[in-house]
Amino acid sequence: MLHTFVALVEDKPGVLTRVASLFRRLNINIVSLTVGHSERAGVSRMTIVCEASPTAGHRIAASLYKLENVLQVDDIGQLSHVARELALIKVAATPQTRSQVFELAEVFRARIVDLAPESLMIEITGVESKIEGLIQVLNEAGDRILEISRTGRMVMRRGQHTSKVLDAMRVPGVETIAEFQAEEDSAAPSDLLMAEETGL
Amino acid sequence: MSTGKHAKTPTNSGAGTRLTGAEIMWATLEGEGVSVVFGYPGGAILPAYDALRKFPIRHVLVRHEQGAAHAADGYARASGKVGVAIATSGPGATNLVTGIATAMLDSVPMVCITGQVSSKVLGTDAFQEVDITGITLPVTKHNYVVTRAEDVAKTIREAFLVARSGRPGPVLVDITKDAQQGLAEFDFAAAAPKPHRPHPMLKTESASILQAADLIRSAKKPVILAGHGIMQSSACQQVLTFAERMRIPVASTLLGLGAFPASHPLSLGMMGMHGEAWVNHAIQQADLLIACGMRFDDRVTGTLATYAPNAKKIHIEVDPAEINKNVKVDVALIGDLKEALEALLPHLPPKSTKHESAWLKEIESSKGEVAVRDIKNLPDSGHLYAAHVIHDLWRATEGKAIVVTDVGQHQMWEAQYYKHNEPRTLITSGGLGTMGFALPAAIGAKIACPDKEVWVVAGDGGFQMTAAELSTAAQEELDLNIAVVNNGYLGMVRQWQEFFYEKNYQSSPLRSPDFVKLAEAHGIRGTAVRKRPEVLPAVKEARGHKGPFVINFLVEKEDSVYPMIPAGSALHEMIRRPNRNPLVETADDK
């Protein structure tokens, strides 16, 4: 099954190698890995998606913790969360065939971000299935896809503040968890968000 | 592993002191309590060696960097302190790797410092440049590259913290030549590492403690599995109290030997592949296993499908990644063993010692005749068995020596015939099974414990892998006794070939030099022993001799270690000695 981990790691050279090497050693293939800055200077946030046995979650999280540069690991699993991926898709299209692609993009709430005489570029954000859905209909419509660039999955747990460790370490500038939680957890996800999740 | 304060004020310290990176390196080591390092100089580490004379640190020159790593490892295992190995860049660094991996697999706290080419030429394939942090990434607990003199102190201090905290392990610090030469302000106190990040998975929950206590109280057939973690956590006393209070027998892993006194009535001895039949039977029959600081290695479980099928399992372990890794457990107490046992003990009312439980009687009766491994009074048959050698060694030293073994048959015989009552008296490469470990590790152990008697027990194969360290022992004038159990084969390989490869002894016979002459060439005394009656006099001579002493024990060539559980078999499916050999297994010592 697919596992998703969010890891807060020190922003230093070699940290990515250490994390990647851990998965290599466990003979687990990384499906996607997204790294970027977090809410705190010097701390990067990784979202790692991998294919592993259903019981592997604990071992992977515990092994990640063994890396000195890893500050916190969250095994997202079945927890309530928001997942998003961004994709840029370049499609071959002439001025005559563009309108069909525009229509498809519209249905998927994607945006056209570049137009060239022989191609156009679509930007789409959503869960993986939504992106794969657009790719599928583009293929079925006979539009030739020239390039795809996908960011891989990014996730954030609903309500729950993930930076518990930073909080426990009393790092200045990080607010306490408890205050946030009560109100955020009670807020029902809007219809719009639900719609996004289901793909359309 | 205790995280006790080892720091002391170094020779040159305090705010405002400007030193070279090399000087800072030694001053920081001194501050961390280091009094001896094992190393080998070379180009990229020369600035550090140049500065060494200003510091009260003993440098032991090994003959190969692998020896430096093993010596630091042996030093750490014997003393409980962090061992330090030093090497130059490139081949010096790569030669450390086997020793680092050995320490990693056995969770030994060690700091390795390597020189590196100047930061200006990093990554250019400069002379003797190698990406040692890349190479050692999977075999270190953590590693660092230092390219600036101002980072030396805080990096080394952090390395010591990482090496000795939680589940200990080796840490490598790679210091570029320009970082050693550069000047920086040195302030030992200011370089203190920030407290180790809290490990969110490290929590011994009170509910789990109560659950564990319930299981222990209601168990009819419990067994304690004693591992290396008991020594790492300094929990020998707690385990003893626990076992005695609840009248629970204790089985040890190879690395756990000595953590629980072998002569204690509740001690069963070693479990696993070459463990005694009754030990493995007890585990298979048990209704509760309490694993203390051990990791259910494949060498102790046999096939997992049939491992202790009736037993509930409690796992007390500091490394959360070990929980449910090999064996699914019912209760996990994740944390320091000593603390966990101290939390557990108040929930366990003592059991009466008046009536030994049926369980202990059952184990006792299953021991039978083979339990008596004492072979002192057996008649001399003209043959010399390794068992005799180890047994007589145990007798002569009254079980009080530190024995450092290599890897192979002699290692298993040592574990079977030498009874260790004290922790840290058996030093052996368990996880990685590194041949060549014994001699250099013993050098480290002897330097860590100069007042203790130290014996190397090595086979003729492994001894030759690092025999060059004889000259280190000679140069350091170490009072080290070296027993080579010489059977003319790579014995364990031969044994496997006998059992599993139809006696196809491919590449396992080996011709060795005359070890006595080899010793003499190093200016070391040596003697050969071919018969049983010669064993004790030779041991006595070695013990009385000042300086290194080599005994070449020429033992029976095709003896095997029994019992044996073939890899992948169940714990109770063992190979027994085909025709019982009265010389080795039976008899009584009255």
mmCIF file of N, CA, C and O in Angstrom, chain A residues 32-99:
data_model
loop_
_atom_site.group_PDB
_atom_site.id
_atom_site.type_symbol
_atom_site.label_atom_id
_atom_site.label_comp_id
_atom_site.label_asym_id
_atom_site.label_seq_id
_atom_site.Cartn_x
_atom_site.Cartn_y
_atom_site.Cartn_z
ATOM 1 N N SER A 32 7.026 9.382 -4.549
ATOM 2 C CA SER A 32 7.284 10.805 -4.749
ATOM 3 C C SER A 32 7.896 11.397 -3.492
ATOM 4 O O SER A 32 7.732 10.859 -2.397
ATOM 5 N N LEU A 33 8.636 12.445 -3.680
ATOM 6 C CA LEU A 33 9.335 13.088 -2.568
ATOM 7 C C LEU A 33 9.348 14.584 -2.845
ATOM 8 O O LEU A 33 9.839 15.020 -3.883
ATOM 9 N N THR A 34 8.761 15.327 -1.960
ATOM 10 C CA THR A 34 8.660 16.772 -2.138
ATOM 11 C C THR A 34 9.344 17.464 -0.975
ATOM 12 O O THR A 34 9.084 17.111 0.178
ATOM 13 N N VAL A 35 10.246 18.379 -1.269
ATOM 14 C CA VAL A 35 10.976 19.069 -0.212
ATOM 15 C C VAL A 35 10.861 20.570 -0.397
ATOM 16 O O VAL A 35 10.922 21.069 -1.520
ATOM 17 N N GLY A 36 10.695 21.271 0.691
ATOM 18 C CA GLY A 36 10.674 22.721 0.614
ATOM 19 C C GLY A 36 10.816 23.313 1.994
ATOM 20 O O GLY A 36 10.936 22.569 2.988
ATOM 21 N N HIS A 37 10.811 24.629 2.067
ATOM 22 C CA HIS A 37 10.921 25.275 3.367
ATOM 23 C C HIS A 37 9.663 25.011 4.205
ATOM 24 O O HIS A 37 8.586 24.826 3.662
ATOM 25 N N SER A 38 9.832 25.024 5.498
ATOM 26 C CA SER A 38 8.679 24.892 6.389
ATOM 27 C C SER A 38 8.387 26.260 6.977
ATOM 28 O O SER A 38 8.906 27.268 6.521
ATOM 29 N N GLU A 39 7.585 26.279 8.033
ATOM 30 C CA GLU A 39 7.229 27.549 8.663
ATOM 31 C C GLU A 39 8.386 28.105 9.487
ATOM 32 O O GLU A 39 8.316 29.208 10.007
ATOM 33 N N ARG A 40 9.465 27.320 9.618
ATOM 34 C CA ARG A 40 10.551 27.752 10.483
ATOM 35 C C ARG A 40 11.868 27.786 9.719
ATOM 36 O O ARG A 40 12.173 26.883 8.946
ATOM 37 N N ALA A 41 12.642 28.815 9.952
ATOM 38 C CA ALA A 41 13.932 28.925 9.282
ATOM 39 C C ALA A 41 14.822 27.745 9.684
ATOM 40 O O ALA A 41 14.822 27.328 10.837
ATOM 41 N N GLY A 42 15.541 27.208 8.735
ATOM 42 C CA GLY A 42 16.464 26.114 9.043
ATOM 43 C C GLY A 42 15.807 24.751 9.104
ATOM 44 O O GLY A 42 16.473 23.752 9.375
ATOM 45 N N VAL A 43 14.504 24.703 8.889
ATOM 46 C CA VAL A 43 13.806 23.415 8.920
ATOM 47 C C VAL A 43 13.074 23.215 7.596
ATOM 48 O O VAL A 43 12.301 24.061 7.180
ATOM 49 N N SER A 44 13.387 22.112 6.938
ATOM 50 C CA SER A 44 12.698 21.785 5.692
ATOM 51 C C SER A 44 11.594 20.776 5.959
ATOM 52 O O SER A 44 11.665 20.018 6.922
ATOM 53 N N ARG A 45 10.640 20.778 5.056
ATOM 54 C CA ARG A 45 9.537 19.834 5.195
ATOM 55 C C ARG A 45 9.545 18.905 3.992
ATOM 56 O O ARG A 45 9.599 19.341 2.854
ATOM 57 N N MET A 46 9.530 17.620 4.286
ATOM 58 C CA MET A 46 9.499 16.619 3.218
ATOM 59 C C MET A 46 8.177 15.886 3.267
ATOM 60 O O MET A 46 7.699 15.539 4.344
ATOM 61 N N THR A 47 7.605 15.636 2.105
ATOM 62 C CA THR A 47 6.479 14.719 2.026
ATOM 63 C C THR A 47 6.954 13.534 1.192
ATOM 64 O O THR A 47 7.394 13.711 0.056
ATOM 65 N N ILE A 48 6.945 12.375 1.810
ATOM 66 C CA ILE A 48 7.479 11.187 1.156
ATOM 67 C C ILE A 48 6.353 10.188 0.961
ATOM 68 O O ILE A 48 5.663 9.830 1.913
ATOM 69 N N VAL A 49 6.170 9.769 -0.277
ATOM 70 C CA VAL A 49 5.166 8.748 -0.565
ATOM 71 C C VAL A 49 5.910 7.514 -1.038
ATOM 72 O O VAL A 49 6.799 7.611 -1.888
ATOM 73 N N CYS A 50 5.593 6.373 -0.445
ATOM 74 C CA CYS A 50 6.277 5.153 -0.858
ATOM 75 C C CYS A 50 5.339 3.973 -0.830
ATOM 76 O O CYS A 50 4.300 3.997 -0.179
ATOM 77 N N GLU A 51 5.735 2.967 -1.560
ATOM 78 C CA GLU A 51 4.947 1.728 -1.631
ATOM 79 C C GLU A 51 5.605 0.729 -0.682
ATOM 80 O O GLU A 51 6.776 0.395 -0.832
ATOM 81 N N ALA A 52 4.865 0.290 0.328
ATOM 82 C CA ALA A 52 5.420 -0.679 1.277
ATOM 83 C C ALA A 52 4.286 -1.460 1.905
ATOM 84 O O ALA A 52 3.118 -1.109 1.754
ATOM 85 N N SER A 53 4.656 -2.524 2.606
ATOM 86 C CA SER A 53 3.628 -3.373 3.209
ATOM 87 C C SER A 53 2.840 -2.571 4.244
ATOM 88 O O SER A 53 3.353 -1.609 4.811
ATOM 89 N N PRO A 54 1.584 -2.971 4.500
ATOM 90 C CA PRO A 54 0.742 -2.187 5.407
ATOM 91 C C PRO A 54 1.355 -2.012 6.803
ATOM 92 O O PRO A 54 1.118 -1.004 7.464
ATOM 93 N N THR A 55 2.168 -2.978 7.231
ATOM 94 C CA THR A 55 2.717 -2.898 8.591
ATOM 95 C C THR A 55 4.045 -2.137 8.647
ATOM 96 O O THR A 55 4.629 -2.000 9.713
ATOM 97 N N ALA A 56 4.518 -1.650 7.495
ATOM 98 C CA ALA A 56 5.854 -1.052 7.456
ATOM 99 C C ALA A 56 5.896 0.356 8.036
ATOM 100 O O ALA A 56 6.976 0.887 8.307
ATOM 101 N N GLY A 57 4.718 0.959 8.229
ATOM 102 C CA GLY A 57 4.681 2.360 8.647
ATOM 103 C C GLY A 57 5.480 2.663 9.894
ATOM 104 O O GLY A 57 6.295 3.582 9.909
ATOM 105 N N HIS A 58 5.296 1.847 10.916
ATOM 106 C CA HIS A 58 6.001 2.096 12.180
ATOM 107 C C HIS A 58 7.510 2.018 11.990
ATOM 108 O O HIS A 58 8.267 2.860 12.463
ATOM 109 N N ARG A 59 7.936 0.996 11.262
ATOM 110 C CA ARG A 59 9.373 0.778 11.088
ATOM 111 C C ARG A 59 9.994 1.934 10.318
ATOM 112 O O ARG A 59 11.085 2.413 10.651
ATOM 113 N N ILE A 60 9.300 2.392 9.280
ATOM 114 C CA ILE A 60 9.854 3.488 8.482
ATOM 115 C C ILE A 60 9.937 4.748 9.335
ATOM 116 O O ILE A 60 10.964 5.424 9.362
ATOM 117 N N ALA A 61 8.874 5.049 10.068
ATOM 118 C CA ALA A 61 8.888 6.257 10.906
ATOM 119 C C ALA A 61 9.992 6.152 11.949
ATOM 120 O O ALA A 61 10.761 7.095 12.159
ATOM 121 N N ALA A 62 10.098 4.980 12.588
ATOM 122 C CA ALA A 62 11.113 4.810 13.622
ATOM 123 C C ALA A 62 12.509 4.897 13.032
ATOM 124 O O ALA A 62 13.432 5.438 13.649
ATOM 125 N N SER A 63 12.686 4.376 11.836
ATOM 126 C CA SER A 63 14.005 4.446 11.189
ATOM 127 C C SER A 63 14.339 5.884 10.800
ATOM 128 O O SER A 63 15.485 6.305 10.898
ATOM 129 N N LEU A 64 13.325 6.617 10.354
ATOM 130 C CA LEU A 64 13.556 8.031 10.027
ATOM 131 C C LEU A 64 14.018 8.786 11.272
ATOM 132 O O LEU A 64 14.924 9.615 11.206
ATOM 133 N N TYR A 65 13.421 8.451 12.406
ATOM 134 C CA TYR A 65 13.812 9.122 13.648
ATOM 135 C C TYR A 65 15.254 8.825 14.018
ATOM 136 O O TYR A 65 15.878 9.562 14.772
ATOM 137 N N LYS A 66 15.793 7.723 13.518
ATOM 138 C CA LYS A 66 17.180 7.403 13.853
ATOM 139 C C LYS A 66 18.163 8.327 13.144
ATOM 140 O O LYS A 66 19.328 8.384 13.505
ATOM 141 N N LEU A 67 17.685 9.018 12.126
ATOM 142 C CA LEU A 67 18.556 9.982 11.452
ATOM 143 C C LEU A 67 18.621 11.239 12.311
ATOM 144 O O LEU A 67 17.592 11.803 12.680
ATOM 145 N N GLU A 68 19.852 11.650 12.607
ATOM 146 C CA GLU A 68 20.020 12.778 13.524
ATOM 147 C C GLU A 68 19.412 14.065 12.986
ATOM 148 O O GLU A 68 19.043 14.949 13.741
ATOM 149 N N ASN A 69 19.325 14.208 11.655
ATOM 150 C CA ASN A 69 18.819 15.452 11.081
ATOM 151 C C ASN A 69 17.298 15.501 11.007
ATOM 152 O O ASN A 69 16.736 16.513 10.611
ATOM 153 N N VAL A 70 16.661 14.404 11.354
ATOM 154 C CA VAL A 70 15.203 14.373 11.277
ATOM 155 C C VAL A 70 14.626 14.830 12.617
ATOM 156 O O VAL A 70 14.936 14.271 13.662
ATOM 157 N N LEU A 71 13.814 15.861 12.563
ATOM 158 C CA LEU A 71 13.267 16.420 13.801
ATOM 159 C C LEU A 71 11.925 15.802 14.148
ATOM 160 O O LEU A 71 11.616 15.567 15.296
ATOM 161 N N GLN A 72 11.122 15.583 13.123
ATOM 162 C CA GLN A 72 9.807 15.014 13.391
ATOM 163 C C GLN A 72 9.261 14.249 12.209
ATOM 164 O O GLN A 72 9.515 14.608 11.056
ATOM 165 N N VAL A 73 8.548 13.189 12.498
ATOM 166 C CA VAL A 73 7.953 12.363 11.445
ATOM 167 C C VAL A 73 6.482 12.166 11.762
ATOM 168 O O VAL A 73 6.117 11.897 12.899
ATOM 169 N N ASP A 74 5.677 12.306 10.754
ATOM 170 C CA ASP A 74 4.251 12.043 10.897
ATOM 171 C C ASP A 74 3.865 11.010 9.842
ATOM 172 O O ASP A 74 4.087 11.227 8.657
ATOM 173 N N ASP A 75 3.353 9.889 10.294
ATOM 174 C CA ASP A 75 2.857 8.880 9.372
ATOM 175 C C ASP A 75 1.396 9.207 9.121
ATOM 176 O O ASP A 75 0.547 9.024 9.989
ATOM 177 N N ILE A 76 1.106 9.750 7.940
ATOM 178 C CA ILE A 76 -0.224 10.284 7.683
ATOM 179 C C ILE A 76 -1.280 9.181 7.667
ATOM 180 O O ILE A 76 -2.340 9.306 8.258
ATOM 181 N N GLY A 77 -0.955 8.078 7.021
ATOM 182 C CA GLY A 77 -1.851 6.921 7.020
ATOM 183 C C GLY A 77 -3.292 7.306 6.737
ATOM 184 O O GLY A 77 -3.581 7.985 5.752
ATOM 185 N N GLN A 78 -4.181 6.872 7.611
ATOM 186 C CA GLN A 78 -5.596 7.132 7.399
ATOM 187 C C GLN A 78 -6.047 8.425 8.076
ATOM 188 O O GLN A 78 -7.229 8.713 8.119
ATOM 189 N N LEU A 79 -5.091 9.167 8.627
ATOM 190 C CA LEU A 79 -5.473 10.379 9.350
ATOM 191 C C LEU A 79 -6.095 11.396 8.392
ATOM 192 O O LEU A 79 -5.753 11.446 7.212
ATOM 193 N N SER A 80 -6.965 12.188 8.940
ATOM 194 C CA SER A 80 -7.637 13.207 8.137
ATOM 195 C C SER A 80 -6.626 14.250 7.673
ATOM 196 O O SER A 80 -5.904 14.818 8.483
ATOM 197 N N HIS A 81 -6.557 14.433 6.376
ATOM 198 C CA HIS A 81 -5.548 15.348 5.856
ATOM 199 C C HIS A 81 -5.990 15.934 4.521
ATOM 200 O O HIS A 81 -6.959 15.483 3.918
ATOM 201 N N VAL A 82 -5.274 16.950 4.093
ATOM 202 C CA VAL A 82 -5.473 17.502 2.759
ATOM 203 C C VAL A 82 -4.243 17.150 1.941
ATOM 204 O O VAL A 82 -3.116 17.371 2.396
ATOM 205 N N ALA A 83 -4.454 16.571 0.760
ATOM 206 C CA ALA A 83 -3.327 16.218 -0.103
ATOM 207 C C ALA A 83 -3.449 16.982 -1.412
ATOM 208 O O ALA A 83 -4.550 17.122 -1.954
ATOM 209 N N ARG A 84 -2.365 17.502 -1.898
ATOM 210 C CA ARG A 84 -2.371 18.226 -3.161
ATOM 211 C C ARG A 84 -1.119 17.896 -3.954
ATOM 212 O O ARG A 84 -0.070 17.591 -3.391
ATOM 213 N N GLU A 85 -1.277 18.023 -5.270
ATOM 214 C CA GLU A 85 -0.116 17.900 -6.132
ATOM 215 C C GLU A 85 -0.283 18.940 -7.227
ATOM 216 O O GLU A 85 -1.399 19.277 -7.609
ATOM 217 N N LEU A 86 0.815 19.463 -7.696
ATOM 218 C CA LEU A 86 0.753 20.419 -8.791
ATOM 219 C C LEU A 86 1.420 19.792 -9.998
ATOM 220 O O LEU A 86 2.452 19.115 -9.854
ATOM 221 N N ALA A 87 0.801 19.990 -11.164
ATOM 222 C CA ALA A 87 1.414 19.458 -12.379
ATOM 223 C C ALA A 87 1.407 20.520 -13.468
ATOM 224 O O ALA A 87 0.477 21.324 -13.553
ATOM 225 N N LEU A 88 2.475 20.534 -14.240
ATOM 226 C CA LEU A 88 2.507 21.334 -15.456
ATOM 227 C C LEU A 88 2.481 20.348 -16.622
ATOM 228 O O LEU A 88 3.253 19.388 -16.631
ATOM 229 N N ILE A 89 1.545 20.576 -17.540
ATOM 230 C CA ILE A 89 1.408 19.649 -18.679
ATOM 231 C C ILE A 89 1.501 20.458 -19.970
ATOM 232 O O ILE A 89 0.738 21.409 -20.172
ATOM 233 N N LYS A 90 2.444 20.088 -20.813
ATOM 234 C CA LYS A 90 2.561 20.767 -22.108
ATOM 235 C C LYS A 90 1.915 19.897 -23.179
ATOM 236 O O LYS A 90 2.249 18.712 -23.309
ATOM 237 N N VAL A 91 0.956 20.490 -23.880
ATOM 238 C CA VAL A 91 0.192 19.734 -24.874
ATOM 239 C C VAL A 91 0.415 20.359 -26.248
ATOM 240 O O VAL A 91 0.429 21.580 -26.387
ATOM 241 N N ALA A 92 0.598 19.484 -27.243
ATOM 242 C CA ALA A 92 0.723 19.993 -28.620
ATOM 243 C C ALA A 92 -0.642 20.506 -29.067
ATOM 244 O O ALA A 92 -1.636 19.787 -28.975
ATOM 245 N N ALA A 93 -0.701 21.749 -29.477
ATOM 246 C CA ALA A 93 -1.984 22.295 -29.944
ATOM 247 C C ALA A 93 -1.731 23.474 -30.870
ATOM 248 O O ALA A 93 -0.904 24.324 -30.579
ATOM 249 N N THR A 94 -2.420 23.486 -31.958
ATOM 250 C CA THR A 94 -2.318 24.612 -32.886
ATOM 251 C C THR A 94 -3.472 25.554 -32.579
ATOM 252 O O THR A 94 -4.400 25.188 -31.845
ATOM 253 N N PRO A 95 -3.439 26.757 -33.126
ATOM 254 C CA PRO A 95 -4.561 27.668 -32.887
ATOM 255 C C PRO A 95 -5.909 27.024 -33.220
ATOM 256 O O PRO A 95 -6.915 27.329 -32.591
ATOM 257 N N GLN A 96 -5.898 26.088 -34.175
ATOM 258 C CA GLN A 96 -7.160 25.456 -34.565
ATOM 259 C C GLN A 96 -7.640 24.427 -33.515
ATOM 260 O O GLN A 96 -8.839 24.230 -33.358
ATOM 261 N N THR A 97 -6.711 23.782 -32.828
ATOM 262 C CA THR A 97 -7.130 22.707 -31.922
ATOM 263 C C THR A 97 -7.125 23.120 -30.454
ATOM 264 O O THR A 97 -7.413 22.333 -29.564
ATOM 265 N N ARG A 98 -6.793 24.384 -30.209
ATOM 266 C CA ARG A 98 -6.668 24.827 -28.814
ATOM 267 C C ARG A 98 -7.974 24.737 -28.022
ATOM 268 O O ARG A 98 -7.989 24.354 -26.857
ATOM 269 N N SER A 99 -9.054 25.128 -28.705
ATOM 270 C CA SER A 99 -10.293 25.340 -27.942
ATOM 271 C C SER A 99 -10.733 24.068 -27.215
ATOM 272 O O SER A 99 -11.250 24.113 -26.111
#
